[in-house]
Amino acid sequence: MRERWSPRWLDASAVVTDAQLEAMLEAARWAPSYGNSQPARYMVGRRGDSTFERIFEVLSRRNQNWARNSAVLMLGIAMTVNHKGTLPLNEYGLGLATENLVLQAVAEGLVAHQMGGFNAEGARILFELPPEARPVVVIAVGKLGDRDAIPDDLRERELAPRRRLPLSEIAFTGSWGNPALRAER
């Protein structure tokens, strides 16, 4: 899990194989969900096909600047209703499935970057999604590009050390702010 990160410089010639794509989608499929409701759905586009182009079209300009080099773009969709009725925690279920997908990408020697910077309503229209299908995230998948090819406007951010809050700031016991674990690693 420590190997997972969200780079923005990708190899424009890299390919995600059918086996890698299937492994990622299988990992997503087996994610837990509220009441086994399985709300996660994905529109999958490979560089050069029309699905990729439509997903790319709804990305923010900032994300388009780097995501054009990804081998695969996926639109993550949360189903809000099924045959049993309204699905509670549908977005959480999509999040769990997407995390599985992203971790499997790392296991496959790939990188994945999740994005909220896209036009969800545009995606709904372009893909003729039913009302119960809510676009939530776009995931770019590919292989890391050449370090020398990192655009100047991204270089500092991309090469900066990754930081996470210490456990003492995210896990509490007894009362808010009282660390659950005293020793930091």
Coordinates of C-alpha atoms in Angstrom, one line a residue:
M1 CA 0.0 0.0 0.0
R2 CA 2.9 2.3 0.6
E3 CA 3.8 1.9 -3.1
R4 CA 0.5 3.4 -4.2
W5 CA 0.6 7.0 -5.2
S6 CA -1.1 9.2 -7.8
P7 CA 1.5 10.4 -10.3
R8 CA 0.7 12.8 -13.1
W9 CA 3.4 11.9 -15.5
L10 CA 2.6 8.8 -17.5
D11 CA 4.2 7.0 -20.4
A12 CA 2.2 7.9 -23.5
S13 CA 3.1 4.7 -25.2
A14 CA 2.4 2.3 -22.4
V15 CA -0.4 -0.3 -22.8
V16 CA -2.5 -1.9 -20.1
T17 CA -3.0 -5.6 -21.1
D18 CA -6.4 -7.3 -21.1
A19 CA -5.1 -9.5 -18.2
Q20 CA -4.1 -6.4 -16.2
L21 CA -7.4 -4.7 -16.8
E22 CA -9.4 -7.9 -15.9
A23 CA -7.4 -8.2 -12.7
M24 CA -8.1 -4.6 -11.7
L25 CA -11.9 -5.0 -12.4
E26 CA -12.0 -8.3 -10.6
A27 CA -10.4 -6.7 -7.6
A28 CA -13.1 -4.0 -7.7
R29 CA -15.8 -6.6 -8.1
W30 CA -14.8 -8.4 -4.9
A31 CA -14.8 -5.3 -2.7
P32 CA -17.1 -5.3 0.3
S33 CA -20.3 -3.2 0.1
Y34 CA -23.3 -2.4 2.3
G35 CA -25.6 -5.4 2.3
N36 CA -23.6 -6.8 -0.6
S37 CA -25.3 -4.2 -2.8
Q38 CA -22.3 -3.9 -5.1
P39 CA -23.0 -0.4 -6.3
A40 CA -19.7 0.1 -8.3
R41 CA -19.8 0.4 -12.0
Y42 CA -17.1 1.5 -14.5
M43 CA -17.1 2.9 -18.0
V44 CA -13.7 1.7 -19.3
G45 CA -11.9 3.5 -22.2
R46 CA -8.5 2.6 -23.7
R47 CA -6.4 5.3 -25.3
G48 CA -7.6 5.8 -28.8
D49 CA -11.2 4.5 -28.4
S50 CA -14.3 6.5 -28.2
T51 CA -15.0 5.7 -24.5
F52 CA -11.6 7.1 -23.6
E53 CA -12.2 10.2 -25.7
R54 CA -15.6 10.9 -24.0
I55 CA -14.2 10.4 -20.5
F56 CA -11.2 12.7 -21.5
E57 CA -13.7 15.3 -22.8
V58 CA -15.3 15.7 -19.4
L59 CA -12.1 16.1 -17.4
S60 CA -11.1 19.5 -16.1
R61 CA -8.5 21.3 -18.3
R62 CA -5.9 20.8 -15.6
N63 CA -6.5 17.0 -15.5
Q64 CA -6.6 16.9 -19.3
N65 CA -3.1 18.3 -19.4
W66 CA -1.6 15.1 -18.0
A67 CA -4.3 12.4 -18.3
R68 CA -4.0 12.4 -22.1
N69 CA -1.0 10.1 -21.6
S70 CA -2.8 7.4 -19.6
A71 CA -3.4 4.0 -21.2
V72 CA -6.9 3.7 -19.7
L73 CA -9.5 6.1 -18.3
M74 CA -12.3 4.8 -16.2
L75 CA -15.4 6.6 -15.0
G76 CA -16.4 5.3 -11.6
I77 CA -20.2 5.3 -11.2
A78 CA -22.2 4.6 -8.0
M79 CA -25.6 3.0 -8.5
T80 CA -28.0 4.6 -6.1
V81 CA -30.9 2.2 -6.5
N82 CA -31.3 -1.6 -7.2
H83 CA -34.1 -4.1 -7.2
K84 CA -34.3 -3.8 -3.4
G85 CA -34.7 0.0 -3.5
T86 CA -32.4 2.9 -2.5
L87 CA -28.8 1.8 -1.8
P88 CA -27.4 3.3 1.4
L89 CA -23.7 4.1 1.3
N90 CA -23.4 3.6 -2.4
E91 CA -20.6 6.1 -2.8
Y92 CA -18.7 4.3 0.0
G93 CA -19.1 1.1 -1.9
L94 CA -17.7 2.6 -5.1
G95 CA -14.8 4.0 -3.0
L96 CA -14.0 0.5 -1.6
A97 CA -14.2 -1.0 -5.1
T98 CA -12.0 1.7 -6.6
E99 CA -9.4 1.4 -3.8
N100 CA -9.2 -2.4 -4.6
L101 CA -8.9 -1.5 -8.3
V102 CA -6.1 1.0 -7.6
L103 CA -4.2 -1.4 -5.3
Q104 CA -4.4 -4.1 -7.9
A105 CA -3.1 -1.7 -10.5
V106 CA 0.0 -1.3 -8.3
A107 CA 0.3 -5.1 -8.0
E108 CA 0.2 -5.2 -11.8
G109 CA 3.2 -2.8 -12.1
L110 CA 0.9 0.1 -13.1
V111 CA 0.0 3.4 -11.5
A112 CA -3.5 4.9 -11.1
H113 CA -4.6 8.4 -10.3
Q114 CA -8.1 9.1 -9.1
M115 CA -9.7 12.4 -10.0
G116 CA -12.7 14.4 -8.9
G117 CA -12.0 17.2 -11.4
F118 CA -14.5 16.3 -14.1
N119 CA -18.0 17.3 -15.3
A120 CA -20.3 14.7 -13.8
E121 CA -23.3 16.0 -15.6
G122 CA -21.4 16.0 -18.9
A123 CA -20.5 12.3 -18.3
R124 CA -24.1 11.5 -17.5
I125 CA -25.2 12.9 -20.9
L126 CA -22.3 11.5 -23.0
F127 CA -22.8 8.0 -21.7
E128 CA -26.6 8.2 -21.5
L129 CA -26.5 7.1 -17.9
P130 CA -29.8 6.2 -16.2
P131 CA -31.0 8.5 -13.3
E132 CA -29.8 5.9 -10.7
A133 CA -26.2 5.9 -12.0
R134 CA -24.1 8.7 -10.4
P135 CA -20.7 9.5 -11.9
V136 CA -18.3 10.0 -8.9
V137 CA -14.7 9.6 -10.0
V138 CA -12.4 9.2 -13.0
I139 CA -9.3 6.9 -12.7
A140 CA -6.3 7.2 -15.0
V141 CA -4.3 4.1 -15.3
G142 CA -0.9 3.6 -17.0
K143 CA 2.8 3.3 -16.5
L144 CA 5.1 5.9 -15.0
G145 CA 6.7 8.1 -17.6
D146 CA 10.3 9.1 -18.0
R147 CA 11.3 11.3 -15.0
D148 CA 13.0 13.7 -17.4
A149 CA 9.7 14.3 -19.1
I150 CA 7.9 15.6 -16.1
P151 CA 6.5 19.0 -17.2
D152 CA 8.0 21.9 -15.3
D153 CA 4.7 23.0 -13.8
L154 CA 4.4 19.5 -12.2
R155 CA 8.0 18.7 -11.3
E156 CA 8.2 20.0 -7.8
R157 CA 4.8 18.6 -6.8
E158 CA 5.5 15.2 -8.4
L159 CA 8.9 14.7 -6.9
A160 CA 8.1 16.0 -3.4
P161 CA 8.2 13.5 -0.6
R162 CA 4.8 12.0 0.2
R163 CA 3.3 13.0 3.5
R164 CA 0.6 11.5 5.7
L165 CA -0.8 12.7 9.0
P166 CA 0.6 10.8 11.9
L167 CA -1.6 8.1 13.5
S168 CA -1.9 10.3 16.6
E169 CA -3.9 12.7 14.6
I170 CA -6.3 10.2 13.0
A171 CA -7.0 7.5 15.5
F172 CA -8.4 8.4 19.0
T173 CA -9.6 6.5 22.0
G174 CA -11.7 7.6 25.0
S175 CA -12.2 11.2 23.8
W176 CA -11.5 13.2 20.7
G177 CA -7.8 14.0 20.3
N178 CA -6.6 11.3 22.7
P179 CA -4.3 9.1 20.5
A180 CA -5.3 5.5 20.3
L181 CA -1.6 4.5 19.9
R182 CA 1.1 6.4 21.8
A183 CA 4.2 5.2 19.8
E184 CA 4.6 6.5 16.3
R185 CA 6.6 4.5 13.7

